[in-house]
Short mmCIF file of C-alpha atoms in Angstrom, two decimals:
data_model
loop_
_atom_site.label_atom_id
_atom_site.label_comp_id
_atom_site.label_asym_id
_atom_site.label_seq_id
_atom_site.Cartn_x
_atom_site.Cartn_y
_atom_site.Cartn_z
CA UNK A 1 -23.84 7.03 49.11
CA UNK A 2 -23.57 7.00 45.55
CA UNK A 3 -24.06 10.75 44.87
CA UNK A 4 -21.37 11.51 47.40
CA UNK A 5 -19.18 9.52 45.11
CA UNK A 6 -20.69 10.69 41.96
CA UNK A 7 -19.25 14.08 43.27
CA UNK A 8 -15.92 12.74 43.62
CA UNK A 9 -15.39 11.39 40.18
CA UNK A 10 -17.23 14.72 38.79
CA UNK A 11 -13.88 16.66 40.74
CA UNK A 12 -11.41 14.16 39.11
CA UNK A 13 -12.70 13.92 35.85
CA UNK A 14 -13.45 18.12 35.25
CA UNK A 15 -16.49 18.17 35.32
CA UNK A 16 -17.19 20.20 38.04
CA UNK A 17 -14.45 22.54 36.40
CA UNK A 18 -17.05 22.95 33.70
CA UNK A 19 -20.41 23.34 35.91
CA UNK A 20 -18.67 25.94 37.82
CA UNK A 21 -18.33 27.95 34.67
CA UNK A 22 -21.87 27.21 33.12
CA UNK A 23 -25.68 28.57 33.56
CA UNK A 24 -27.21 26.04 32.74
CA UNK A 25 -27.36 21.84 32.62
CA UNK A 26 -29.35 20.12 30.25
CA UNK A 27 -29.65 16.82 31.21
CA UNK A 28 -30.74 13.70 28.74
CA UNK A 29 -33.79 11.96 30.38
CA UNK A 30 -35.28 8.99 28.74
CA UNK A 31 -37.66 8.07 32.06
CA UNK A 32 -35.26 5.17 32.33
CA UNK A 33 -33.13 4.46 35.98
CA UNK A 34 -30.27 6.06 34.89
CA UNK A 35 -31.50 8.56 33.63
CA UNK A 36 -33.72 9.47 36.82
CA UNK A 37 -31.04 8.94 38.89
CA UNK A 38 -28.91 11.88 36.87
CA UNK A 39 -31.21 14.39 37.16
CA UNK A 40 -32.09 13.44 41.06
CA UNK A 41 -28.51 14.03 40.98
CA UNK A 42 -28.21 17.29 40.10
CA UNK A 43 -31.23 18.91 42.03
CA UNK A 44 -28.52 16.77 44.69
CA UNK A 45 -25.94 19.20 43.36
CA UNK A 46 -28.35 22.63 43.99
CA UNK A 47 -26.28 23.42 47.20
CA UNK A 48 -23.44 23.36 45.17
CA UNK A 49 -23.86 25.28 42.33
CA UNK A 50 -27.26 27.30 43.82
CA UNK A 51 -27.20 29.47 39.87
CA UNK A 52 -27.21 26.18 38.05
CA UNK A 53 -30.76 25.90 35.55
CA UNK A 54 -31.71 22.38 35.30
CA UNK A 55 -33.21 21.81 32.21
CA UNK A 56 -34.29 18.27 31.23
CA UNK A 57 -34.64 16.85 27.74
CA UNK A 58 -36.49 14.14 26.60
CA UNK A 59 -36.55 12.35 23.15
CA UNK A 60 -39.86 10.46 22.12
CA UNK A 61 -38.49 8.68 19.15
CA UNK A 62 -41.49 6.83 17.96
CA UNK A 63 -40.22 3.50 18.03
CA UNK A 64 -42.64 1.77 20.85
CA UNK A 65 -45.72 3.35 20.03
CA UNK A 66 -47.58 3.64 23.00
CA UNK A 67 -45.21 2.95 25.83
CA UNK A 68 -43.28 5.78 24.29
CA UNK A 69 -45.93 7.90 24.83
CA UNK A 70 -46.37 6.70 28.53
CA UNK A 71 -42.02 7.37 28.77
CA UNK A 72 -43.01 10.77 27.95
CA UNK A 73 -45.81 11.62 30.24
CA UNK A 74 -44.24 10.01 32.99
CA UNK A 75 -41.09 12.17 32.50
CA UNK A 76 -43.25 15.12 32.01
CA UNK A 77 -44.49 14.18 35.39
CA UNK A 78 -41.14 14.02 37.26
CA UNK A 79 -40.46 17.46 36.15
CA UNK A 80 -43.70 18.61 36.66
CA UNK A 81 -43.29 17.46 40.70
CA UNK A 82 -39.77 18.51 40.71
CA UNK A 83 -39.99 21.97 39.22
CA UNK A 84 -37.76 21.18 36.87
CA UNK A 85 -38.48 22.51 32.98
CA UNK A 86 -38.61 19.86 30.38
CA UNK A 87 -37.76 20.09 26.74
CA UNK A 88 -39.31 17.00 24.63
CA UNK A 89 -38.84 16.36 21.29
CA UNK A 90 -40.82 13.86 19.09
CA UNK A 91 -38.89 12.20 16.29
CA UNK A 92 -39.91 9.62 13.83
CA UNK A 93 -36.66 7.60 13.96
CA UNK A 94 -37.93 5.01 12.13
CA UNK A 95 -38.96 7.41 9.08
CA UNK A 96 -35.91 8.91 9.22
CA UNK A 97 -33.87 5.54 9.77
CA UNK A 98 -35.91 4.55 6.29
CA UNK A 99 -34.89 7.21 4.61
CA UNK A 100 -30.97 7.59 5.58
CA UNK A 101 -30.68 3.43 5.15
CA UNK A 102 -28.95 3.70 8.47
CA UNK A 103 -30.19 1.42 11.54
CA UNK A 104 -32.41 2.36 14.51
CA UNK A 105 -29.91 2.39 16.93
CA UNK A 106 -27.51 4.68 14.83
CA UNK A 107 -30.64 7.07 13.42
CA UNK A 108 -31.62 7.30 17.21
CA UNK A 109 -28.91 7.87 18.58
CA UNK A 110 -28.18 10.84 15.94
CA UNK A 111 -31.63 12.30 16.61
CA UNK A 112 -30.92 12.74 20.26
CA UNK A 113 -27.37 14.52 19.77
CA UNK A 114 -29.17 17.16 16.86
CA UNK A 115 -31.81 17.56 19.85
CA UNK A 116 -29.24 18.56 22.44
CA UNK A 117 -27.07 20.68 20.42
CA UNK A 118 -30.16 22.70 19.07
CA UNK A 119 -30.75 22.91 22.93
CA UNK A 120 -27.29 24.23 24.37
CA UNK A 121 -27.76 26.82 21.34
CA UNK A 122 -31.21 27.94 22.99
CA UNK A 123 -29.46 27.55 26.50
CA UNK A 124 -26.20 29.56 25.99
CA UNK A 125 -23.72 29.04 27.71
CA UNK A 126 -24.44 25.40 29.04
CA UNK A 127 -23.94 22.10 29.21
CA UNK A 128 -25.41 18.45 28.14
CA UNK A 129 -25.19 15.89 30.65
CA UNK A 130 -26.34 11.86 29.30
CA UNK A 131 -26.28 9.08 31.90
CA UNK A 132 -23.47 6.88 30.48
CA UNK A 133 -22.54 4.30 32.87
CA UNK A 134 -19.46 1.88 33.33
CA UNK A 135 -21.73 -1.57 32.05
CA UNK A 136 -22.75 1.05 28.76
CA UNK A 137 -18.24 1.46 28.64
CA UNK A 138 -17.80 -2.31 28.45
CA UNK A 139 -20.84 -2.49 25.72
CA UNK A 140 -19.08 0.46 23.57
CA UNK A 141 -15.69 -1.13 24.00
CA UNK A 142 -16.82 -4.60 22.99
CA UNK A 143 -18.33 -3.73 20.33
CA UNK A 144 -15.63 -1.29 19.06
CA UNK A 145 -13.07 -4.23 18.97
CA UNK A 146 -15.68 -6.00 17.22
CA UNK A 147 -15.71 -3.71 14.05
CA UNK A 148 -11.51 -3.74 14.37
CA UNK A 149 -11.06 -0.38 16.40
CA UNK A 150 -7.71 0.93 17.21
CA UNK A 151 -6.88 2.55 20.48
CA UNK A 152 -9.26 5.68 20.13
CA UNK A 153 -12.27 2.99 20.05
CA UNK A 154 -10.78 1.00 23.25
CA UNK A 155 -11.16 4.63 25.04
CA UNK A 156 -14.40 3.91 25.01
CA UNK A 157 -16.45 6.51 26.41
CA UNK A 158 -15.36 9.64 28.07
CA UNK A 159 -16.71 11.22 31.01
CA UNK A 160 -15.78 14.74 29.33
CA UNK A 161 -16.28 15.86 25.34
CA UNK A 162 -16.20 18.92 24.82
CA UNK A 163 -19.09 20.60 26.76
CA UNK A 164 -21.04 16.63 27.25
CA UNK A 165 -20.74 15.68 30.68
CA UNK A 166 -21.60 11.58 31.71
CA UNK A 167 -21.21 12.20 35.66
CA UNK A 168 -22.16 8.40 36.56
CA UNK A 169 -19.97 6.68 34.14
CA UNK A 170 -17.87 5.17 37.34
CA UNK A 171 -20.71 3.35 38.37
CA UNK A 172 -22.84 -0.08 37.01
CA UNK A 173 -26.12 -0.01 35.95
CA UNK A 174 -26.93 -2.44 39.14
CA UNK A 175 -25.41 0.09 41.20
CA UNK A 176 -28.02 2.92 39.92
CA UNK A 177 -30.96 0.40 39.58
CA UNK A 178 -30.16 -0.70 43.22
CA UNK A 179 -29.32 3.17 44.73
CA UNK A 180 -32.78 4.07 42.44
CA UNK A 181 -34.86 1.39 44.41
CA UNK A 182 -33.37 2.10 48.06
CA UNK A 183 -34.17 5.98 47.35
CA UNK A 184 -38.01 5.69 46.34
CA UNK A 185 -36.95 6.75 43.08
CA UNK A 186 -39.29 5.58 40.24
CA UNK A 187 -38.41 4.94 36.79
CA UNK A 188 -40.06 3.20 33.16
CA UNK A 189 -38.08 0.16 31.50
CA UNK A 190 -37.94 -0.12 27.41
CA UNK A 191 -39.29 -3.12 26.27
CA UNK A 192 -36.62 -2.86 23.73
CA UNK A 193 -33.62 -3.92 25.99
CA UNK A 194 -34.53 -7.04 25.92
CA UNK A 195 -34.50 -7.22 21.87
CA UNK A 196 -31.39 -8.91 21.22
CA UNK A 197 -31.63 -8.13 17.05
CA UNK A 198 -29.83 -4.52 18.28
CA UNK A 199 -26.42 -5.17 18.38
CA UNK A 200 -25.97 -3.09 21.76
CA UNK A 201 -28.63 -5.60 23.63
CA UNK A 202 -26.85 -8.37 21.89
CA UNK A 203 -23.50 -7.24 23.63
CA UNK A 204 -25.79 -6.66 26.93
CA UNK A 205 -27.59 -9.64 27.19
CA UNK A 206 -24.41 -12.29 25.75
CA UNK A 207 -20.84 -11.43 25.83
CA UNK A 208 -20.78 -8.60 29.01
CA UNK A 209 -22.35 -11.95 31.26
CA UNK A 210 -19.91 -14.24 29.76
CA UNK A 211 -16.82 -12.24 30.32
CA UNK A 212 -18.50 -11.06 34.01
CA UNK A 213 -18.29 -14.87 34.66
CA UNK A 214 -14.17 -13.99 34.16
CA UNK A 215 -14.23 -11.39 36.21
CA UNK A 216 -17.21 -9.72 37.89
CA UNK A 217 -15.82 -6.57 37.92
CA UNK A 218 -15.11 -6.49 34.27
CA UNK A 219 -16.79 -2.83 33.57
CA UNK A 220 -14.23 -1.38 36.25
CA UNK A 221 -11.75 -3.47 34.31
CA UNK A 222 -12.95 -1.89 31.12
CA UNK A 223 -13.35 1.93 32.66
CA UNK A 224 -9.35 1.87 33.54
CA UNK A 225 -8.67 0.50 29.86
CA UNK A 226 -10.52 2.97 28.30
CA UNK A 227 -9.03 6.11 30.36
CA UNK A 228 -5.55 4.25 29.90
CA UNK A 229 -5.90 4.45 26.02
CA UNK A 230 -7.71 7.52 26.33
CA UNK A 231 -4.11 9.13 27.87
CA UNK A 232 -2.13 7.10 25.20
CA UNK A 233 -4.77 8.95 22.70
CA UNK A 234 -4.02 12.20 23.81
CA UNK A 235 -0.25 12.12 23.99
CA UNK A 236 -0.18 10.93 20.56
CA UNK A 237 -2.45 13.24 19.40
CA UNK A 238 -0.42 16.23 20.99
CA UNK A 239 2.63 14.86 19.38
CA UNK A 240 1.45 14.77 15.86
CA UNK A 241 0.32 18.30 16.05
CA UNK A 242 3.24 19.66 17.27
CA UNK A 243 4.83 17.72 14.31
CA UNK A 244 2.68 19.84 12.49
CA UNK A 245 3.50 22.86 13.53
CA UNK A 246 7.46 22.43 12.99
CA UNK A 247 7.99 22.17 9.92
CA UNK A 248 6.91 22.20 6.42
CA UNK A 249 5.33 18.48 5.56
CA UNK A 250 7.93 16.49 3.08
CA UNK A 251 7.52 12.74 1.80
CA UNK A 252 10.86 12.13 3.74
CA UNK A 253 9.60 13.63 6.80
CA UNK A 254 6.17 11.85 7.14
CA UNK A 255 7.75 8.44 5.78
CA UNK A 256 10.04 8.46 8.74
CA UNK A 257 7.16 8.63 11.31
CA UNK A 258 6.21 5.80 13.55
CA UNK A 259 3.17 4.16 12.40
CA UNK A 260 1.39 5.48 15.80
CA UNK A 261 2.41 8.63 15.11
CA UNK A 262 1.88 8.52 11.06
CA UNK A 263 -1.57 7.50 11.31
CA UNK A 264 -2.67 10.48 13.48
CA UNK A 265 -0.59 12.65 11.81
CA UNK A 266 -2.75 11.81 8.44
CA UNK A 267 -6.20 12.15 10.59
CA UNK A 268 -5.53 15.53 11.49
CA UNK A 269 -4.25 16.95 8.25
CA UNK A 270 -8.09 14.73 6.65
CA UNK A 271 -10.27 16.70 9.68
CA UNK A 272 -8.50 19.77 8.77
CA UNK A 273 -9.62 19.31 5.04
CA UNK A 274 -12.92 18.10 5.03
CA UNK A 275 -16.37 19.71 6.59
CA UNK A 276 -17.89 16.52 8.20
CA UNK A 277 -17.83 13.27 8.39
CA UNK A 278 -15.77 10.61 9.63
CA UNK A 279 -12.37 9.55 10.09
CA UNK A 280 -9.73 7.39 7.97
CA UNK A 281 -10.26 3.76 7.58
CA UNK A 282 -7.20 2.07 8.43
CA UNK A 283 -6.86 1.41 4.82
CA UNK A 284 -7.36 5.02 3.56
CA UNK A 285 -4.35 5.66 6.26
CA UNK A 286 -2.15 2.29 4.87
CA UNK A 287 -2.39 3.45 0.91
CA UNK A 288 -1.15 6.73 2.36
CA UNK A 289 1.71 5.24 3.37
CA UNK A 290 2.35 3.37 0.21
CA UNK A 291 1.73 7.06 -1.48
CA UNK A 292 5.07 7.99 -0.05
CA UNK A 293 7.36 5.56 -2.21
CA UNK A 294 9.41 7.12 -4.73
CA UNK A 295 9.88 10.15 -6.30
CA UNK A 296 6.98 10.36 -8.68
CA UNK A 297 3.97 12.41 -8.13
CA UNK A 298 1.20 10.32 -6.69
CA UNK A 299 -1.95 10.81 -4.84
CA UNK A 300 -4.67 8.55 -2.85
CA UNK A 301 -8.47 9.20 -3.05
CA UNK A 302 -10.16 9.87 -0.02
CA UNK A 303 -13.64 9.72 1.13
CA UNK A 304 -15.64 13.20 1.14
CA UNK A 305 -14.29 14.27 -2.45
CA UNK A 306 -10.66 14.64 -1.09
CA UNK A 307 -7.41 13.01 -1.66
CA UNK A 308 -3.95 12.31 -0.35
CA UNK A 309 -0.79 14.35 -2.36
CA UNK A 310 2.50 13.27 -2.90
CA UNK A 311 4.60 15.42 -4.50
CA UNK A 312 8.64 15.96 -4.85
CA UNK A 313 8.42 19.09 -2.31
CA UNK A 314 5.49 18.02 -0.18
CA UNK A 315 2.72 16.35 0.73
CA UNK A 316 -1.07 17.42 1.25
CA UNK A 317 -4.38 16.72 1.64
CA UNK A 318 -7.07 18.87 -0.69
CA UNK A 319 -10.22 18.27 -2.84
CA UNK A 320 -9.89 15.70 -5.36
CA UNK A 321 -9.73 17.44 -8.76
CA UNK A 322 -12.19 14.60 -10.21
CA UNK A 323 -14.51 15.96 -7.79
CA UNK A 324 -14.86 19.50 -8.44
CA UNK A 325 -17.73 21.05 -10.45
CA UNK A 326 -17.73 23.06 -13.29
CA UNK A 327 -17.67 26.52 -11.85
CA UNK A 328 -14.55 25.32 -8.80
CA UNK A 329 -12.82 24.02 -12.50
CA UNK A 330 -12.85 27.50 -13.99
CA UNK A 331 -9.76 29.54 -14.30
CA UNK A 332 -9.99 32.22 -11.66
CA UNK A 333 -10.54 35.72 -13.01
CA UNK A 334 -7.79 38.27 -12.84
CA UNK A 335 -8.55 40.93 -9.70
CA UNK A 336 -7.02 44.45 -9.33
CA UNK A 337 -5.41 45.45 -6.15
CA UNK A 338 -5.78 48.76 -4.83
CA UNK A 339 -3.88 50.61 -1.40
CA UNK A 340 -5.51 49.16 1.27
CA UNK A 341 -8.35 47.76 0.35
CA UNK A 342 -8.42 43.43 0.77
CA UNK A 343 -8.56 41.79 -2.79
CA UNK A 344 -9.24 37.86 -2.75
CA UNK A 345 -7.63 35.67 -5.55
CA UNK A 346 -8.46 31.83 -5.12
CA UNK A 347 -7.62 30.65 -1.97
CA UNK A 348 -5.44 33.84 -1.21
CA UNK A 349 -5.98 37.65 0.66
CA UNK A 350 -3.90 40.03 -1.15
CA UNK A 351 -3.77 44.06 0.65
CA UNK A 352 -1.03 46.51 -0.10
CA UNK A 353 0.18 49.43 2.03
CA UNK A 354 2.09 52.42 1.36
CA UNK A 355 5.20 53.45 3.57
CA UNK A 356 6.82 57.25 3.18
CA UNK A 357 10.22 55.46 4.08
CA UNK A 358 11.87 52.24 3.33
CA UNK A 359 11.97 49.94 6.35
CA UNK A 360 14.75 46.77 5.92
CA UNK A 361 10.80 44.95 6.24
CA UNK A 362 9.96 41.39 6.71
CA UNK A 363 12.63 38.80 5.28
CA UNK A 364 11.21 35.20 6.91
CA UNK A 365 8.05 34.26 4.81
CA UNK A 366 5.72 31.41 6.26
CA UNK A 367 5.42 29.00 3.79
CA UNK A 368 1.65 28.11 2.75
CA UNK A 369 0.50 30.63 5.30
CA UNK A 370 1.39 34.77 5.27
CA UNK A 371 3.84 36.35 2.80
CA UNK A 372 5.28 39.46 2.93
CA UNK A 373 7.46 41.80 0.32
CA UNK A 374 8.16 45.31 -0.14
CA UNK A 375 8.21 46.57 -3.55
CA UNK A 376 10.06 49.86 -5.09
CA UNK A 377 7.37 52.36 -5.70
CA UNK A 378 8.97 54.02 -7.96
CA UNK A 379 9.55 50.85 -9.86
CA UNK A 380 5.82 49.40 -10.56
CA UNK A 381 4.48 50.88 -14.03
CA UNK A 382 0.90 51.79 -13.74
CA UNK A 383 -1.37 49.59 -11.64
CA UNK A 384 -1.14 46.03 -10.24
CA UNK A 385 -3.20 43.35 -11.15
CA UNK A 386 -3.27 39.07 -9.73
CA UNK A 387 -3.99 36.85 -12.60
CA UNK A 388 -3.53 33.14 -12.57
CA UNK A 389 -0.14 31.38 -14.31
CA UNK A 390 -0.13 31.31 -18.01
CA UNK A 391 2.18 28.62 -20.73
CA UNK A 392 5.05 30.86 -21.42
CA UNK A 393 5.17 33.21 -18.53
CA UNK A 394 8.57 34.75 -17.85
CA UNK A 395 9.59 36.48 -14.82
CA UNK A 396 13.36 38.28 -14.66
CA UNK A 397 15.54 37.29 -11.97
CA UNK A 398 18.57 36.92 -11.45
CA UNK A 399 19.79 38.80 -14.77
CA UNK A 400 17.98 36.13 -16.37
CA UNK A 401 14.57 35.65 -18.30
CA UNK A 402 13.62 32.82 -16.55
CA UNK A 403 10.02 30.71 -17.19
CA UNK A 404 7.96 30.94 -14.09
CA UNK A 405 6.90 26.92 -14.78
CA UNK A 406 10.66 25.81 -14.19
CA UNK A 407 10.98 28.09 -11.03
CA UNK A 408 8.02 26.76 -9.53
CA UNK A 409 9.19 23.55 -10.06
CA UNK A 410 12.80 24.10 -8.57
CA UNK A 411 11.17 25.87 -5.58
CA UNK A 412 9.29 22.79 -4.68
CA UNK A 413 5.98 24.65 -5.33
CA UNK A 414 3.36 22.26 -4.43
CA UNK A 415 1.56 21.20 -8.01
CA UNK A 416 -1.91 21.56 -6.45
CA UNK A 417 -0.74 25.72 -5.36
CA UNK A 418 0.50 26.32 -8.89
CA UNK A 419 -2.35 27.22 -10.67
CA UNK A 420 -3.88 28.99 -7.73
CA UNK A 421 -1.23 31.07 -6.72
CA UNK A 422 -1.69 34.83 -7.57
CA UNK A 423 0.85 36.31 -10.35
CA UNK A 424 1.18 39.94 -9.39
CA UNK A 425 2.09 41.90 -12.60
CA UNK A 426 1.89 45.50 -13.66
CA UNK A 427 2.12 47.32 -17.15
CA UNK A 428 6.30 45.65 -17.94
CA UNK A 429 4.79 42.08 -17.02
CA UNK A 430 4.93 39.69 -14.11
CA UNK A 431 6.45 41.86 -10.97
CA UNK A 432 5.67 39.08 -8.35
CA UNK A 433 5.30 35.49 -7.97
CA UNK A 434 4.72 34.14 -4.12
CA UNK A 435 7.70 31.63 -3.45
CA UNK A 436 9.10 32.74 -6.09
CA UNK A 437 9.84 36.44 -5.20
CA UNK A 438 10.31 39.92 -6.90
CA UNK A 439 11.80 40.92 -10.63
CA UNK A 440 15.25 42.22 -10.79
CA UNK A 441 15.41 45.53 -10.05
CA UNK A 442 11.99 45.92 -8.30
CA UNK A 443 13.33 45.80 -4.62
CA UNK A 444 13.94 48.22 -2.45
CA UNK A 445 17.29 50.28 -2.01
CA UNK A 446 18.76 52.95 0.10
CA UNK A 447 17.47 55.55 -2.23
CA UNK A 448 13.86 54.27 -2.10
CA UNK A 449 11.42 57.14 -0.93
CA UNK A 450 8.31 55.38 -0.92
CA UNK A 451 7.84 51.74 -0.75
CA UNK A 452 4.70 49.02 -1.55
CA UNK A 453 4.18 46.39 1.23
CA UNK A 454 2.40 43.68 -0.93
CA UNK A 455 1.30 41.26 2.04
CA UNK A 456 -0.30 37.63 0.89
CA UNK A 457 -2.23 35.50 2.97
CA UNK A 458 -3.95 32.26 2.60
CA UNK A 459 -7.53 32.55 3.43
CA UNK A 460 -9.12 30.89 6.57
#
């Protein structure tokens, strides 16, 4: 029986492990077989998970006129008989598909996932379950090699993201149209799948028969491609973040990366930098690359107002400086820092603490992330103050009155950091400079008494 080995595949793939752990289920339902045939499903699963709220959700999306409006009362109906509560939306997709310039499909398709999300905020602690099956796998995966996908598009679609659920993706739609006729289990068709000017009914209706005439089980075929570069995916992806997280980024480091591993390696450090949107072109990734050549400072715009950095000490990804406004342009005022209380300079947390006795502190600072030093009390005049980097600053080190612009520069200093970082001075002049370190003279000794721990963070 097919929900006997729906309840197989929801063990192997984790999704059980997830509707052990949740309240409630919210489960996409168009009116359409699949869709019934999910939500028969779970009130299948009841026995199972007995606390489990079945919630169903239903997007009328305007598009049919008045055979969406029969989807909806028929679904309304199914619930109504089942006890199960319904949540329906009603979206103008094509108004908003008008006013984005974006297709139907795409609009749609975006309307739905705003819908659910909105919905597992009102339902806490739940999930969203859509009724993805193997034939809608090959469709994805077709047309993701179509628009020249790498591996992450020939994954297709996975039975797991994040708290989504698709328990019958193992199965064909023939298998759920045949279980849904055998069962008594009625359901509404959209006229629409048969409109072959949306490129997903185009894939349905003429390339998925034509490559079934190769092999009849080509959707299987497809499901163990997709979870094959789905694993490849994830193994990558795990190895560029541990990258990552070893060391500081350099142009010799990243140019030495296999193209695999460069590519994610970029991705992650864009989706780190940027609020939405989506990922790399393969392009945007290749002038990267070519960013990496030589010695010279160079640097690659990106979409979302960001851009790709290349300089002599390391390399970055941060808002494009052509992009910024007015006010983000401004020189950052200076900020006074008092005992214990958090002062915020740019992108930085600055907090000071007092100590009765000197401590042999902190000597291993994490670049771009936490500093620490311990200043002489005894050896600040009057009170400190951050300011940004000014021409002709000198800081004394090393016996030496040395201009802060060269030491940044010998330090490696990234050039976007420079004019952000905070210059700690007091009443004699500059005192501190992160990377940089202390004045001469201002450290600690064994005859310190009291001591300032000046700690420097970047903020989240």
């Amino acid at each position: 029986m097919l929900f006997q080995k729906a309840s197989e595949y929801c063990k192997r793939s984790g999704i059980y492990s997830l509707l052990e752990d949740a309240d409630t289920v919210i489960v996409g339902f168009s009116g359409g077989a699949d869709s019934r045939v999910l939500l028969s499903f779970f009130t299948f699963l009841r026995e199972n998970f007995p606390y489990l709220k079945i919630i169903a959700a239903h997007v009328n999306h305007m598009i049919r006129g008045d055979e969406a409006d029969r989807d909806e009362e028929f679904c309304k109906e199914v619930c109504r008989e089942a006890g199960i509560p319904i949540e329906i939306a009603k979206i103008d997709v094509p108004a908003l598909s008008l006013k984005s310039g974006k297709g139907l499909e795409e609009t749609a398709r975006e309307a739905r996932y705003a819908f659910f999300a909105n919905l597992s905020e009102k339902y806490q602690n739940s999930i969203v379950a859509t009724a993805h099956n193997a034939d809608d796998n090959l469709e994805t995966v077709i047309l993701n090699l179509a628009r020249g996908s790498g591996t992450k598009g020939m994954a297709g679609i996975a039975p797991v993201r994040d708290r989504l659920v698709r328990p019958l993706l193992f199965c064909t739609s023939e298998e759920i149209r045949s279980f849904a006729k055998e069962n008594g289990l009625e359901f509404v068709c959209d006229s629409t799948n048969g409109d072959t000017a949306y490129s997903r009914n185009a894939v349905r209706h003429t390339i998925a028969p034509l490559l079934s005439e190769l092999n009849p089980k080509v959707a299987d075929a497809a499901l163990r491609l997709s979870v094959a570069c789905r694993e490849d995916c994830d193994f990558l992806e795990s190895e560029a973040r541990r990258f990552l997280s070893s060391k500081p980024l350099t142009r010799e480091g990243l140019d030495g990366l296999h193209p695999a591993l460069f590519s994610r390696v970029i991705t992650i450090l864009y989706r780190n930098a940027r609020i939405s949107g989506d990922d790399l072109s393969a392009k945007n990734i290749a002038d990267c690359k070519k960013a990496l050549s030589g010695t010279e400072m160079k640097s690659v715009s990106l979409p979302h107002g960001l851009a790709f950095f290349a300089d002599s000490g390391e390399v970055y990804i941060a808002r494009d400086p052509r992009f910024l406004n007015d006010e983000e342009n401004a020189p950052p005022h200076p900020v006074a820092i008092t005992n214990d209380v958090p002062a915020y300079f740019c992108d930085f947390c600055i907090i000071c603490t007092e100590s009765e006795n000197y401590i042999d502190g902190i000597d291993e600072n994490v670049y771009n992330l936490s500093l620490h030093e311990a200043i002489d009390c005894g050896k600040i005049n009057g009170s400190l103050v951050a300011r940004q980097r000014r021409p002709g600053d000198i800081l004394r080190r090393g016996k030496m009155s040395r201009k802060l612009k060269k030491l940044l520069c010998d330090k490696g200093v990234p050039v976007h950091l420079r004019d952000r970082l905070p210059v700690i001075e007091d009443g004699d002049g500059i005192l501190y400079v992160p990377f940089i370190g202390l004045r001469d003279g201002a450290a600690p000794s064994d005859g310190t008494e009291k001591i300032i721990n000046l700690h420097i963070m970047k903020r989240n």
